Amino acid sequence: MDEKREIRNTSFQVQVTGENEEKRTVEGYAMLFDTPSDGLSFTEVIKRGALDGVLEKSDVFALLNHDQRRGVLARSKYGKGSLSLSVDDKGLKYRFDAPKTALGDELLENIRRGEIGESSFCFDVEKDTWEKRSDGSWKRTIEKFGNIYDTSPVYNGAYSKTSVYMRGKEAAEEELRHREQEIPESYYQNIEKSLNI
């Protein structure tokens, strides 16, 4: 996997919908806006607007467990295809008809049995900000995605093991240290004057 790609889980339930017994439509939310992340060493929030213009330039696959080697469930190539992606007030919603293949049948059976109940998505980030909070913890705000690579119903929610998101935090920490070290001498002289030292 490209080292800039990250994966996040969304606890919002994936489900099978349809009008008859042969229901094959799968839908869920790949990601949610303004919802603090779970399971990371920092808090992460995705701003509304982070997807503006992104889906139109992304080639997005619907995969099972992010594994393209097993096959493709659906695809949205630059906003068109068998994978329907839409952005609403809640977040990024995906919808597709499971293919009549072994992989499609496995997905449907395991959603119905409750083995698959969550979604996950793979992405990279164009713009984010890091903020150190008063309790010492960090908050990352994703302001703009670069690309969305896949939306995946998953057996277990996965989080990115790449270090890319940590590099942003490390840069923010370094900037904080640098600012603390760059306090000009005049700052201390002014304090001394005001205290008549």
Short mmCIF file of C-alpha atoms in Angstrom, two decimals:
data_model
loop_
_atom_site.label_atom_id
_atom_site.label_comp_id
_atom_site.label_asym_id
_atom_site.label_seq_id
_atom_site.Cartn_x
_atom_site.Cartn_y
_atom_site.Cartn_z
CA MET A 1 0.00 0.00 0.00
CA ASP A 2 1.22 3.51 -0.86
CA GLU A 3 2.71 5.02 2.30
CA LYS A 4 0.52 8.13 2.04
CA ARG A 5 -2.67 6.10 2.19
CA GLU A 6 -4.56 5.82 5.44
CA ILE A 7 -7.49 3.67 6.51
CA ARG A 8 -10.25 4.55 8.97
CA ASN A 9 -13.17 2.61 10.30
CA THR A 10 -16.73 3.93 10.51
CA SER A 11 -18.96 2.30 13.09
CA PHE A 12 -22.12 3.30 11.20
CA GLN A 13 -23.75 0.02 10.16
CA VAL A 14 -23.49 -1.39 6.65
CA GLN A 15 -26.68 -3.11 5.54
CA VAL A 16 -28.44 -4.92 2.72
CA THR A 17 -31.52 -3.16 1.35
CA GLY A 18 -33.97 -3.94 -1.41
CA GLU A 19 -37.57 -4.64 -2.23
CA ASN A 20 -37.61 -8.44 -2.51
CA GLU A 21 -36.01 -11.61 -1.19
CA GLU A 22 -33.17 -11.30 -3.67
CA LYS A 23 -31.94 -8.12 -2.03
CA ARG A 24 -28.43 -7.38 -3.27
CA THR A 25 -28.12 -3.64 -2.58
CA VAL A 26 -25.44 -2.86 -0.01
CA GLU A 27 -25.20 0.56 1.56
CA GLY A 28 -23.46 2.30 4.40
CA TYR A 29 -21.42 5.34 5.37
CA ALA A 30 -17.72 5.16 4.58
CA MET A 31 -17.03 8.18 6.78
CA LEU A 32 -18.83 10.67 9.00
CA PHE A 33 -18.29 14.41 9.33
CA ASP A 34 -17.62 16.12 12.66
CA THR A 35 -17.48 12.79 14.50
CA PRO A 36 -14.42 12.20 16.70
CA SER A 37 -12.49 9.08 15.78
CA ASP A 38 -12.20 5.99 17.97
CA GLY A 39 -9.15 3.84 18.52
CA LEU A 40 -6.43 6.30 17.52
CA SER A 41 -3.77 7.79 19.76
CA PHE A 42 -5.23 11.23 18.96
CA THR A 43 -8.65 12.67 18.16
CA GLU A 44 -9.44 13.03 14.49
CA VAL A 45 -12.35 14.94 12.99
CA ILE A 46 -13.28 15.33 9.32
CA LYS A 47 -14.61 18.77 8.41
CA ARG A 48 -17.62 19.22 6.19
CA GLY A 49 -16.27 20.24 2.81
CA ALA A 50 -13.27 17.90 3.03
CA LEU A 51 -14.68 15.95 0.07
CA ASP A 52 -15.50 18.95 -2.14
CA GLY A 53 -14.32 18.09 -5.67
CA VAL A 54 -12.57 14.89 -4.51
CA LEU A 55 -14.98 12.20 -5.72
CA GLU A 56 -14.99 13.62 -9.24
CA LYS A 57 -11.23 13.05 -9.51
CA SER A 58 -11.01 9.73 -7.61
CA ASP A 59 -11.15 6.16 -8.90
CA VAL A 60 -12.91 4.46 -5.96
CA PHE A 61 -13.39 0.71 -5.54
CA ALA A 62 -15.81 -1.10 -3.26
CA LEU A 63 -13.72 -3.93 -1.81
CA LEU A 64 -14.15 -6.50 0.93
CA ASN A 65 -11.63 -5.75 3.70
CA HIS A 66 -9.66 -3.40 1.39
CA ASP A 67 -8.39 -6.45 -0.51
CA GLN A 68 -8.45 -5.91 -4.27
CA ARG A 69 -6.77 -9.29 -4.84
CA ARG A 70 -10.06 -10.97 -3.88
CA GLY A 71 -11.98 -9.04 -6.53
CA VAL A 72 -13.97 -5.85 -6.91
CA LEU A 73 -17.53 -5.43 -5.66
CA ALA A 74 -18.19 -2.14 -7.50
CA ARG A 75 -16.36 0.91 -8.82
CA SER A 76 -16.89 4.66 -9.18
CA LYS A 77 -14.48 6.06 -11.72
CA TYR A 78 -14.48 9.85 -11.48
CA GLY A 79 -18.05 9.89 -10.18
CA LYS A 80 -19.57 7.32 -12.56
CA GLY A 81 -20.00 3.56 -12.38
CA SER A 82 -21.59 0.74 -10.40
CA LEU A 83 -20.59 2.28 -7.05
CA SER A 84 -22.81 5.20 -6.07
CA LEU A 85 -21.09 7.72 -3.78
CA SER A 86 -22.96 10.67 -2.32
CA VAL A 87 -22.14 13.31 0.25
CA ASP A 88 -24.87 14.40 2.66
CA ASP A 89 -24.98 16.17 6.03
CA LYS A 90 -23.82 13.00 7.78
CA GLY A 91 -20.87 12.06 5.60
CA LEU A 92 -19.89 9.92 2.61
CA LYS A 93 -22.57 7.37 1.74
CA TYR A 94 -21.91 4.47 -0.59
CA ARG A 95 -24.33 2.12 -2.32
CA PHE A 96 -23.94 -0.71 -4.82
CA ASP A 97 -25.57 -3.92 -5.95
CA ALA A 98 -23.43 -6.87 -4.87
CA PRO A 99 -22.25 -8.72 -7.99
CA LYS A 100 -23.49 -12.26 -8.61
CA THR A 101 -20.06 -13.67 -7.87
CA ALA A 102 -18.58 -15.72 -5.02
CA LEU A 103 -17.30 -12.49 -3.44
CA GLY A 104 -20.68 -10.76 -3.77
CA ASP A 105 -22.45 -13.78 -2.26
CA GLU A 106 -19.92 -13.96 0.61
CA LEU A 107 -20.48 -10.28 1.37
CA LEU A 108 -24.28 -10.58 1.41
CA GLU A 109 -24.32 -13.75 3.51
CA ASN A 110 -21.96 -12.28 6.08
CA ILE A 111 -23.85 -8.98 6.35
CA ARG A 112 -27.08 -10.92 6.91
CA ARG A 113 -25.38 -13.12 9.54
CA GLY A 114 -23.93 -10.08 11.31
CA GLU A 115 -20.30 -11.03 10.61
CA ILE A 116 -19.83 -7.81 8.63
CA GLY A 117 -21.34 -4.74 10.22
CA GLU A 118 -18.98 -1.83 9.67
CA SER A 119 -17.37 0.11 6.87
CA SER A 120 -13.93 1.47 6.33
CA PHE A 121 -12.33 3.70 3.74
CA CYS A 122 -8.88 4.28 2.30
CA PHE A 123 -7.70 7.82 1.53
CA ASP A 124 -4.89 10.31 1.47
CA VAL A 125 -4.95 13.84 2.83
CA GLU A 126 -4.26 17.09 1.01
CA LYS A 127 -4.68 19.42 3.99
CA ASP A 128 -4.91 18.87 7.73
CA THR A 129 -4.18 20.77 10.92
CA TRP A 130 -2.85 19.55 14.26
CA GLU A 131 -3.67 21.18 17.56
CA LYS A 132 -2.24 20.38 20.98
CA ARG A 133 -5.04 20.63 23.50
CA SER A 134 -4.81 21.85 27.09
CA ASP A 135 -4.90 18.26 28.43
CA GLY A 136 -1.79 17.41 26.37
CA SER A 137 -3.67 15.32 23.80
CA TRP A 138 -3.62 16.05 20.08
CA LYS A 139 -6.46 16.77 17.69
CA ARG A 140 -6.16 16.35 13.93
CA THR A 141 -8.67 18.05 11.67
CA ILE A 142 -8.84 16.76 8.11
CA GLU A 143 -9.75 19.81 6.05
CA LYS A 144 -9.32 18.36 2.56
CA PHE A 145 -8.85 14.85 1.21
CA GLY A 146 -6.51 14.28 -1.70
CA ASN A 147 -8.10 11.06 -2.99
CA ILE A 148 -10.49 8.39 -1.84
CA TYR A 149 -9.25 4.94 -2.96
CA ASP A 150 -11.84 2.53 -1.64
CA THR A 151 -14.87 2.04 0.54
CA SER A 152 -14.96 -1.36 2.16
CA PRO A 153 -17.42 -3.34 4.21
CA VAL A 154 -15.13 -5.00 6.77
CA TYR A 155 -15.16 -7.90 9.21
CA ASN A 156 -13.06 -5.90 11.68
CA GLY A 157 -12.63 -2.16 11.73
CA ALA A 158 -9.11 -1.26 10.66
CA TYR A 159 -6.94 1.74 11.34
CA SER A 160 -4.00 2.89 9.33
CA LYS A 161 -0.67 1.43 10.34
CA THR A 162 1.20 3.93 8.19
CA SER A 163 3.19 6.68 9.85
CA VAL A 164 1.97 9.39 7.49
CA TYR A 165 -0.56 10.90 9.89
CA MET A 166 2.04 10.88 12.66
CA ARG A 167 4.43 12.94 10.52
CA GLY A 168 1.95 15.81 10.61
CA LYS A 169 1.76 15.56 14.39
CA GLU A 170 5.56 15.42 14.68
CA ALA A 171 5.85 18.55 12.51
CA ALA A 172 3.34 20.36 14.75
CA GLU A 173 5.27 19.28 17.87
CA GLU A 174 8.54 20.48 16.34
CA GLU A 175 6.97 23.83 15.46
CA LEU A 176 5.75 24.20 19.06
CA ARG A 177 9.24 23.43 20.41
CA HIS A 178 10.77 25.82 17.90
CA ARG A 179 8.39 28.64 18.88
CA GLU A 180 9.14 28.08 22.57
CA GLN A 181 12.89 28.30 21.88
CA GLU A 182 12.58 31.45 19.78
CA ILE A 183 11.35 33.78 22.50
CA PRO A 184 13.39 36.94 21.92
CA GLU A 185 15.70 38.28 24.61
CA SER A 186 13.72 41.55 24.60
CA TYR A 187 10.72 39.61 25.93
CA TYR A 188 12.64 38.78 29.11
CA GLN A 189 14.13 42.30 29.33
CA ASN A 190 10.64 43.81 29.19
CA ILE A 191 9.50 41.50 31.99
CA GLU A 192 12.55 42.47 34.07
CA LYS A 193 11.79 46.18 33.51
CA SER A 194 8.18 45.79 34.49
CA LEU A 195 9.23 43.96 37.67
CA ASN A 196 12.02 46.51 38.34
CA ILE A 197 14.68 43.80 38.53
#
